[in-house]
Amino acid sequence: MLRGLVTAAIGIVIIVLPGLTLVTTMLIVGIGLIIDAAIIALPILLGRTTPHLWKIVLTREVVQILAGLIFIFHPVLGIEIVLVLLGLLVLFRGILELIVLTEAQTTVHHRRWLLVIALAFIVVGIFTITGVSLGTEVLIDLVGVYILIEGLTHILSAFRRQSFQEELAQYETAILSHEGVSLPSSLTQLDKPQPRTKRSFLFPHLDTDKYRKIVILTPHPDDLEGFVGGLAYRLSGEVISVIFSGGDKGVWSKEYSVMETDDYIRVRLEESDTAALLLGVDEINYLGYLDRSVPMDEDSIRKVLAQFEHHQPDLVVSFEYLKRFTPYPHPDHLATANTVRHAVARYNADHALDYVVVSTLIPNSFLDVSGVRRIKLQALACHTTQADLNSLIFPFLEKLFSHLWGIFVGADYAEGYRRIDITRMREKLDNAQ
């Protein structure tokens, strides 16, 4: 509690005190660092506390005292250090909030706040590290606000810890006296899952029962499962998968590195066949391109048009074609997306046609996949040639975006899509020619 009060007081002084210079601010910060370190280190040195990690804690406080001395006696150097360290700390804090957003079992309301906080920290951190001119007054206020937030965090943590200890003490006393008493609220909240609230979509959602035939066009054999798996499983109509590239360069295991290209592509397409059984995909068509060699030309557009004319879809699903609005601008993804875009623009359907893109940062339609995400991941696991990639990188990114889109629709997990106005898209393409 004392640590939090002192830290918050220093933050308030820096924000409120008029006419502060950067040198004076560094002096205050240096004194604050030394006081903060002393509050933690003195009980350890006096033997009044025995934390398990006392050596690490004591080392950290010694380093903090040295940093405080630098800020006091070399304020100019301290300013440069503060800019870098503060930027890194704020950026790391934002990344940490994103990890909490992804991994923690929190309510949708709490995830929304985590998202806002994470984005704010990341933006401020990047601005500070890259040396964007914030101005002296803004920089001083930024330092003060950060210190104030740290102090308030310590104070809140102390209150929560004290409240929990009081509840736990009452519980233990009641147990010893054989009195019937309920568990402390802190424990019951941890042990008992909260009831699921009724879903309410704040944004348009995809009606999976509306479509009779769906064509999903993806760059690589495992992209349907990873990006569109929930939608593919939920669709009640006939689902056709069109794969542009055989993914022959996606070799993550020595076992497959000795295989011929055609043999490896065959293995990857067989994995797609296995995954299709889980997701209910009715047909898979491979267009014959190699990895990182997918073109965006007249031939590729004609191949996609042939698929449309043969299957007569009422829903086309592919990838975001605007490079600045996709989190994964892989060349095959962009080539596939723009090929499909031009093919849809040329396709003269004699029935209603909807066109949506995935892997987009600006979705306007969502699909709650909370109940089917497990099946989606099982289908992705069928791609054993990609086991290393899918076990290290993709799960976190998929979970992050699924949680993120879930925030917008009040669901645990969701897939986000951008519904394209085909008429407007045609007009833009015509004007660009």
Coordinates of C-alpha atoms in Angstrom, one line a residue:
M1 CA 0.0 0.0 0.0
L2 CA 2.8 2.4 1.0
R3 CA 4.6 1.8 -2.3
G4 CA 1.4 2.5 -4.3
L5 CA 0.7 5.7 -2.4
V6 CA 4.3 7.0 -2.9
T7 CA 4.3 6.1 -6.6
A8 CA 0.9 7.7 -7.2
A9 CA 1.9 10.8 -5.3
I10 CA 5.0 11.2 -7.5
G11 CA 2.9 10.8 -10.6
I12 CA 0.4 13.5 -9.4
V13 CA 3.3 15.9 -8.6
I14 CA 4.7 15.5 -12.1
I15 CA 1.4 16.1 -13.8
V16 CA 0.1 18.9 -11.6
L17 CA 3.2 20.9 -10.7
P18 CA 3.5 23.8 -13.2
G19 CA 6.6 24.8 -15.0
L20 CA 8.5 21.5 -14.7
T21 CA 11.4 21.0 -17.0
L22 CA 12.6 17.6 -18.2
V23 CA 15.7 17.9 -16.0
T24 CA 13.5 18.5 -12.9
T25 CA 11.2 15.7 -13.9
M26 CA 14.2 13.3 -14.2
L27 CA 15.3 14.5 -10.7
I28 CA 11.8 13.6 -9.3
V29 CA 11.7 10.3 -11.1
G30 CA 15.2 9.4 -9.8
I31 CA 14.2 10.2 -6.2
G32 CA 11.0 8.2 -6.7
L33 CA 12.9 5.2 -8.0
I34 CA 15.2 5.2 -5.0
I35 CA 12.3 5.5 -2.5
D36 CA 10.3 2.7 -4.3
A37 CA 13.4 0.4 -4.3
A38 CA 14.0 1.2 -0.6
I39 CA 10.4 0.3 0.3
I40 CA 10.9 -3.2 -1.2
A41 CA 14.6 -3.8 -0.3
L42 CA 14.7 -2.7 3.3
P43 CA 12.3 -5.4 4.7
I44 CA 14.4 -8.0 2.9
L45 CA 17.7 -6.6 4.3
L46 CA 16.2 -6.4 7.8
G47 CA 15.0 -10.0 7.6
R48 CA 11.4 -9.0 8.1
T49 CA 10.3 -10.8 5.0
T50 CA 11.5 -14.0 3.3
P51 CA 10.2 -14.1 -0.3
H52 CA 11.2 -17.2 -2.2
L53 CA 12.8 -15.0 -4.9
W54 CA 14.5 -12.5 -2.6
K55 CA 17.8 -12.6 -4.5
I56 CA 16.1 -11.7 -7.7
V57 CA 14.0 -9.0 -6.0
L58 CA 17.0 -7.5 -4.2
T59 CA 19.0 -7.4 -7.5
R60 CA 16.2 -5.7 -9.3
E61 CA 15.9 -3.0 -6.5
V62 CA 19.7 -2.4 -6.6
V63 CA 19.5 -1.8 -10.3
Q64 CA 16.6 0.5 -9.8
I65 CA 18.6 2.5 -7.2
L66 CA 21.5 2.8 -9.7
A67 CA 19.0 4.0 -12.4
G68 CA 17.7 6.6 -9.9
L69 CA 21.2 7.9 -9.2
I70 CA 21.8 8.2 -13.0
F71 CA 18.6 10.3 -13.3
I72 CA 19.6 12.5 -10.5
F73 CA 23.3 13.2 -11.4
H74 CA 23.0 12.8 -15.2
P75 CA 19.5 14.0 -16.2
V76 CA 20.3 14.4 -19.9
L77 CA 21.4 10.8 -20.1
G78 CA 18.4 9.9 -18.0
I79 CA 16.0 11.6 -20.5
E80 CA 17.4 9.4 -23.3
I81 CA 17.1 6.3 -21.1
V82 CA 13.6 7.2 -20.1
L83 CA 12.4 7.6 -23.7
V84 CA 13.7 4.2 -24.7
L85 CA 12.8 2.3 -21.5
L86 CA 9.4 4.0 -21.2
G87 CA 8.6 3.2 -24.8
L88 CA 9.7 -0.5 -24.3
L89 CA 7.8 -0.8 -21.1
V90 CA 4.6 0.6 -22.5
L91 CA 4.9 -1.5 -25.7
F92 CA 5.6 -4.6 -23.6
R93 CA 2.6 -3.8 -21.4
G94 CA 0.4 -3.6 -24.5
I95 CA 1.7 -6.9 -25.8
L96 CA 1.1 -8.4 -22.4
E97 CA -2.5 -7.1 -22.4
L98 CA -3.0 -8.8 -25.8
I99 CA -1.7 -12.1 -24.4
V100 CA -4.1 -11.7 -21.4
L101 CA -6.9 -10.9 -23.9
T102 CA -6.1 -14.2 -25.7
E103 CA -5.4 -16.6 -22.9
A104 CA -7.4 -15.4 -19.9
Q105 CA -10.9 -16.7 -19.2
T106 CA -12.6 -13.3 -19.0
T107 CA -16.1 -11.9 -19.9
V108 CA -16.7 -10.2 -23.1
H109 CA -17.0 -6.8 -21.3
H110 CA -13.6 -7.3 -19.7
R111 CA -12.1 -8.3 -23.0
R112 CA -13.3 -5.1 -24.6
W113 CA -11.5 -3.1 -21.9
L114 CA -8.3 -5.2 -22.3
L115 CA -8.4 -4.5 -26.1
V116 CA -8.7 -0.7 -25.5
I117 CA -5.9 -0.7 -23.0
A118 CA -3.7 -2.9 -25.1
L119 CA -4.1 -0.7 -28.2
A120 CA -3.5 2.5 -26.2
F121 CA -0.3 1.1 -24.7
I122 CA 1.0 -0.2 -28.0
V123 CA 0.4 3.1 -29.9
V124 CA 2.1 5.2 -27.2
G125 CA 5.0 2.7 -26.9
I126 CA 5.6 2.8 -30.7
F127 CA 5.4 6.6 -30.8
T128 CA 7.9 6.9 -27.9
I129 CA 10.4 4.3 -29.2
T130 CA 10.4 5.7 -32.8
G131 CA 11.2 9.1 -31.5
V132 CA 8.0 10.8 -32.7
S133 CA 8.2 14.4 -31.3
L134 CA 5.7 14.6 -28.5
G135 CA 6.8 17.9 -27.1
T136 CA 8.4 18.6 -23.7
E137 CA 5.1 19.1 -21.9
V138 CA 3.4 16.0 -23.4
L139 CA 6.5 13.9 -22.5
I140 CA 6.4 15.1 -18.9
D141 CA 2.7 14.4 -18.6
L142 CA 3.2 11.0 -20.2
V143 CA 5.8 10.1 -17.6
G144 CA 3.6 11.4 -14.9
V145 CA 0.5 9.5 -16.1
Y146 CA 2.5 6.3 -16.4
I147 CA 3.8 6.6 -12.8
L148 CA 0.4 7.5 -11.5
I149 CA -1.2 4.4 -13.2
E150 CA 1.6 2.2 -11.7
G151 CA 0.8 3.7 -8.3
L152 CA -2.9 3.1 -8.6
T153 CA -2.3 -0.4 -9.7
H154 CA -0.3 -1.1 -6.6
I155 CA -3.0 0.4 -4.4
L156 CA -5.8 -1.6 -6.0
S157 CA -3.7 -4.8 -5.7
A158 CA -3.1 -4.1 -2.0
F159 CA -6.9 -3.6 -1.4
R160 CA -7.7 -6.8 -3.2
R161 CA -5.0 -8.7 -1.3
Q162 CA -6.2 -7.4 2.0
S163 CA -9.9 -8.1 1.2
F164 CA -9.1 -11.6 0.2
Q165 CA -7.0 -12.3 3.3
E166 CA -9.8 -11.0 5.5
E167 CA -12.3 -13.3 3.8
L168 CA -10.0 -16.2 4.0
A169 CA -9.3 -15.6 7.7
Q170 CA -13.1 -15.5 8.4
Y171 CA -13.5 -18.7 6.5
E172 CA -10.7 -20.5 8.4
T173 CA -12.1 -19.3 11.8
A174 CA -15.6 -20.6 10.9
I175 CA -14.1 -24.0 9.9
L176 CA -12.2 -24.3 13.2
S177 CA -15.4 -23.4 15.1
H178 CA -17.4 -25.9 13.0
E179 CA -19.8 -23.2 11.8
G180 CA -21.4 -23.5 8.4
V181 CA -20.2 -20.7 6.2
S182 CA -19.9 -20.1 2.5
L183 CA -16.6 -19.9 0.7
P184 CA -15.0 -16.5 0.3
S185 CA -16.3 -14.8 -2.8
S186 CA -12.8 -14.6 -4.4
L187 CA -12.6 -18.4 -4.3
T188 CA -16.1 -19.1 -5.5
Q189 CA -15.5 -16.8 -8.5
L190 CA -12.4 -18.8 -9.4
D191 CA -13.9 -22.2 -8.9
K192 CA -17.4 -21.8 -10.3
P193 CA -17.9 -20.9 -14.0
Q194 CA -20.1 -18.0 -14.6
P195 CA -23.4 -18.6 -16.4
R196 CA -23.2 -17.9 -20.1
T197 CA -25.1 -14.8 -21.0
K198 CA -27.5 -14.7 -24.0
R199 CA -25.8 -13.8 -27.2
S200 CA -26.7 -10.5 -28.8
F201 CA -25.1 -9.6 -32.1
L202 CA -24.1 -5.9 -32.3
F203 CA -22.9 -6.3 -35.9
P204 CA -24.4 -8.1 -38.9
H205 CA -23.8 -11.9 -38.8
L206 CA -23.7 -14.4 -41.6
D207 CA -26.8 -16.5 -42.1
T208 CA -25.4 -20.0 -42.6
D209 CA -28.8 -21.4 -43.6
K210 CA -29.3 -18.9 -46.4
Y211 CA -26.9 -20.4 -49.0
R212 CA -27.4 -23.6 -51.1
K213 CA -24.0 -23.7 -52.8
I214 CA -20.8 -22.1 -51.5
V215 CA -17.4 -21.8 -53.2
I216 CA -14.4 -21.2 -50.9
L217 CA -11.2 -20.2 -52.7
T218 CA -8.0 -20.4 -50.6
P219 CA -4.3 -20.0 -51.5
H220 CA -3.0 -23.2 -49.7
P221 CA -4.3 -26.6 -48.6
D222 CA -4.7 -25.7 -44.9
D223 CA -6.1 -22.2 -45.3
L224 CA -9.7 -23.2 -45.4
E225 CA -9.4 -25.0 -42.0
G226 CA -7.4 -22.2 -40.4
F227 CA -9.4 -19.2 -41.6
V228 CA -12.8 -20.4 -42.6
G229 CA -13.2 -23.6 -40.7
G230 CA -16.0 -22.4 -38.5
L231 CA -18.1 -21.1 -41.4
A232 CA -17.5 -24.2 -43.6
Y233 CA -18.7 -26.4 -40.7
R234 CA -21.8 -24.3 -40.0
L235 CA -22.9 -23.9 -43.6
S236 CA -25.9 -26.1 -44.4
G237 CA -25.5 -25.9 -48.2
E238 CA -23.0 -27.7 -50.5
V239 CA -19.4 -26.5 -49.9
I240 CA -16.8 -26.5 -52.7
S241 CA -13.2 -25.9 -51.8
V242 CA -10.9 -24.4 -54.5
I243 CA -7.2 -24.5 -53.7
F244 CA -4.8 -22.4 -55.8
S245 CA -1.4 -23.6 -54.6
G246 CA -0.2 -27.1 -53.5
G247 CA 1.8 -25.6 -50.7
D248 CA 5.0 -27.3 -51.8
K249 CA 7.3 -24.9 -50.1
G250 CA 5.7 -25.3 -46.7
V251 CA 8.0 -28.0 -45.5
W252 CA 8.5 -28.0 -41.8
S253 CA 9.9 -31.5 -41.2
K254 CA 12.9 -33.4 -42.4
E255 CA 10.7 -36.3 -43.1
Y256 CA 9.1 -34.5 -46.0
S257 CA 12.1 -32.5 -47.2
V258 CA 13.4 -35.4 -49.4
M259 CA 10.1 -35.8 -51.2
E260 CA 9.5 -34.8 -54.8
T261 CA 7.3 -31.7 -55.3
D262 CA 4.4 -33.6 -56.9
D263 CA 4.5 -36.2 -54.1
Y264 CA 4.5 -33.6 -51.4
I265 CA 1.6 -31.8 -53.0
R266 CA -0.3 -35.0 -53.2
V267 CA 0.2 -35.6 -49.4
R268 CA -1.0 -32.1 -48.6
L269 CA -4.1 -32.5 -50.7
E270 CA -4.8 -35.8 -49.0
E271 CA -4.7 -34.0 -45.7
S272 CA -7.3 -31.6 -47.1
D273 CA -9.5 -34.5 -48.0
T274 CA -9.3 -35.8 -44.4
A275 CA -10.1 -32.4 -42.9
A276 CA -13.0 -32.0 -45.4
L277 CA -14.7 -35.1 -43.8
L278 CA -14.7 -33.3 -40.4
L279 CA -15.9 -29.9 -41.8
G280 CA -18.5 -31.3 -44.3
V281 CA -16.7 -29.9 -47.4
D282 CA -18.3 -31.8 -50.3
E283 CA -15.6 -31.3 -53.1
I284 CA -12.0 -30.1 -53.4
N285 CA -10.5 -28.7 -56.7
Y286 CA -6.8 -27.9 -57.1
L287 CA -5.9 -25.3 -59.7
G288 CA -2.4 -26.6 -60.1
Y289 CA -0.2 -23.7 -59.0
L290 CA 3.0 -24.0 -56.9
D291 CA 3.7 -22.3 -53.6
R292 CA 4.7 -18.6 -53.9
S293 CA 4.0 -18.7 -57.6
V294 CA 0.3 -18.0 -57.7
P295 CA -0.3 -15.5 -60.5
M296 CA -2.9 -12.8 -60.9
D297 CA -3.4 -12.9 -64.6
E298 CA -6.0 -13.7 -67.3
D299 CA -5.4 -17.4 -67.1
S300 CA -6.0 -17.6 -63.3
I301 CA -9.1 -15.4 -63.6
R302 CA -10.5 -17.7 -66.3
K303 CA -9.9 -20.8 -64.1
V304 CA -11.9 -19.2 -61.3
L305 CA -14.7 -18.1 -63.7
A306 CA -14.9 -21.7 -64.9
Q307 CA -15.4 -22.8 -61.3
F308 CA -18.2 -20.3 -60.8
E309 CA -20.0 -21.2 -64.1
H310 CA -19.8 -24.9 -63.2
H311 CA -21.0 -24.7 -59.6
Q312 CA -23.3 -21.6 -59.8
P313 CA -22.6 -20.5 -56.2
D314 CA -24.7 -18.1 -54.2
L315 CA -21.8 -17.4 -51.8
V316 CA -18.2 -16.8 -52.7
V317 CA -15.6 -16.8 -49.9
S318 CA -12.0 -15.8 -50.3
F319 CA -9.2 -13.6 -48.8
E320 CA -8.9 -9.8 -48.2
Y321 CA -7.6 -8.3 -51.4
L322 CA -6.6 -4.9 -49.9
K323 CA -3.0 -5.3 -48.8
R324 CA -3.2 -2.6 -46.1
F325 CA -6.2 -4.3 -44.5
T326 CA -4.9 -7.8 -44.1
P327 CA -2.8 -9.0 -41.2
Y328 CA -1.0 -11.6 -43.4
P329 CA 0.0 -10.1 -46.8
H330 CA 1.5 -13.4 -48.1
P331 CA 2.0 -13.0 -51.9
D332 CA -0.1 -16.1 -52.6
H333 CA -2.9 -14.7 -50.4
L334 CA -3.0 -11.4 -52.2
A335 CA -2.8 -13.0 -55.7
T336 CA -5.6 -15.4 -54.8
A337 CA -7.7 -12.6 -53.4
N338 CA -7.3 -10.3 -56.3
T339 CA -7.9 -13.1 -58.8
V340 CA -11.2 -14.0 -57.1
R341 CA -12.0 -10.3 -56.9
H342 CA -11.8 -9.8 -60.7
A343 CA -13.5 -13.1 -61.4
V344 CA -16.5 -12.1 -59.2
A345 CA -16.7 -8.8 -61.0
R346 CA -16.9 -10.5 -64.3
Y347 CA -19.2 -13.3 -63.3
N348 CA -22.7 -12.7 -64.6
A349 CA -24.8 -14.7 -62.1
D350 CA -28.5 -15.2 -62.9
H351 CA -29.2 -15.4 -59.2
A352 CA -28.3 -13.5 -56.0
L353 CA -24.6 -13.7 -55.2
D354 CA -22.9 -12.7 -51.9
Y355 CA -19.1 -12.2 -51.7
V356 CA -17.2 -12.1 -48.4
V357 CA -13.5 -12.0 -47.6
V358 CA -11.6 -13.3 -44.6
S359 CA -8.2 -12.5 -43.1
T360 CA -9.3 -8.9 -42.9
L361 CA -8.7 -6.1 -40.3
I362 CA -12.0 -4.4 -41.2
P363 CA -14.7 -7.1 -40.9
N364 CA -18.3 -6.0 -41.1
S365 CA -20.0 -9.4 -40.7
F366 CA -19.3 -12.0 -38.0
L367 CA -20.0 -15.7 -37.2
D368 CA -20.1 -17.0 -33.7
V369 CA -17.9 -20.1 -33.7
S370 CA -17.8 -20.7 -29.9
G371 CA -19.4 -24.1 -30.2
V372 CA -17.5 -25.3 -33.2
R373 CA -14.0 -23.9 -32.8
R374 CA -12.8 -27.3 -31.4
I375 CA -13.9 -29.0 -34.6
K376 CA -12.2 -26.3 -36.6
L377 CA -8.9 -26.9 -34.8
Q378 CA -9.3 -30.7 -35.2
A379 CA -9.6 -30.2 -38.9
L380 CA -6.5 -28.0 -38.9
A381 CA -4.6 -30.8 -37.0
C382 CA -5.3 -33.1 -40.0
H383 CA -2.5 -31.2 -41.8
T384 CA 0.3 -33.1 -40.1
T385 CA 2.9 -31.8 -42.6
Q386 CA 2.3 -28.4 -41.0
A387 CA 2.3 -29.6 -37.4
D388 CA 5.3 -27.5 -36.3
L389 CA 3.9 -24.3 -37.8
N390 CA 0.4 -24.9 -36.5
S391 CA 1.5 -25.9 -33.0
L392 CA 3.8 -22.8 -32.5
I393 CA 2.5 -19.8 -34.4
F394 CA -1.1 -20.2 -35.7
P395 CA -2.9 -21.2 -32.5
F396 CA -2.0 -17.9 -30.7
L397 CA -2.9 -15.8 -33.7
E398 CA -6.1 -17.7 -34.4
K399 CA -7.1 -17.4 -30.8
L400 CA -6.3 -13.7 -30.6
F401 CA -8.4 -12.8 -33.6
S402 CA -11.2 -15.2 -32.6
H403 CA -11.3 -13.5 -29.2
L404 CA -11.1 -10.1 -30.8
W405 CA -14.0 -10.6 -33.2
G406 CA -15.9 -12.3 -30.4
I407 CA -15.8 -8.9 -28.5
F408 CA -17.8 -7.3 -31.3
V409 CA -20.6 -9.8 -31.3
G410 CA -20.8 -10.8 -27.6
A411 CA -19.3 -14.3 -28.1
D412 CA -16.3 -16.2 -26.8
Y413 CA -15.0 -16.8 -30.3
A414 CA -16.0 -15.5 -33.7
E415 CA -14.8 -15.4 -37.3
G416 CA -14.7 -12.0 -38.9
Y417 CA -15.6 -11.4 -42.6
R418 CA -15.9 -8.3 -44.8
R419 CA -19.0 -8.4 -47.0
I420 CA -18.2 -6.9 -50.4
D421 CA -20.7 -4.7 -52.3
I422 CA -20.2 -6.3 -55.7
T423 CA -21.8 -3.5 -57.7
R424 CA -19.5 -0.9 -56.1
M425 CA -16.5 -3.1 -56.6
R426 CA -17.2 -3.5 -60.3
E427 CA -17.5 0.3 -60.6
K428 CA -14.1 0.8 -59.0
L429 CA -12.5 -1.8 -61.2
D430 CA -14.0 -0.2 -64.3
N431 CA -12.9 3.3 -63.3
A432 CA -9.3 2.0 -62.6
Q433 CA -9.0 0.6 -66.2

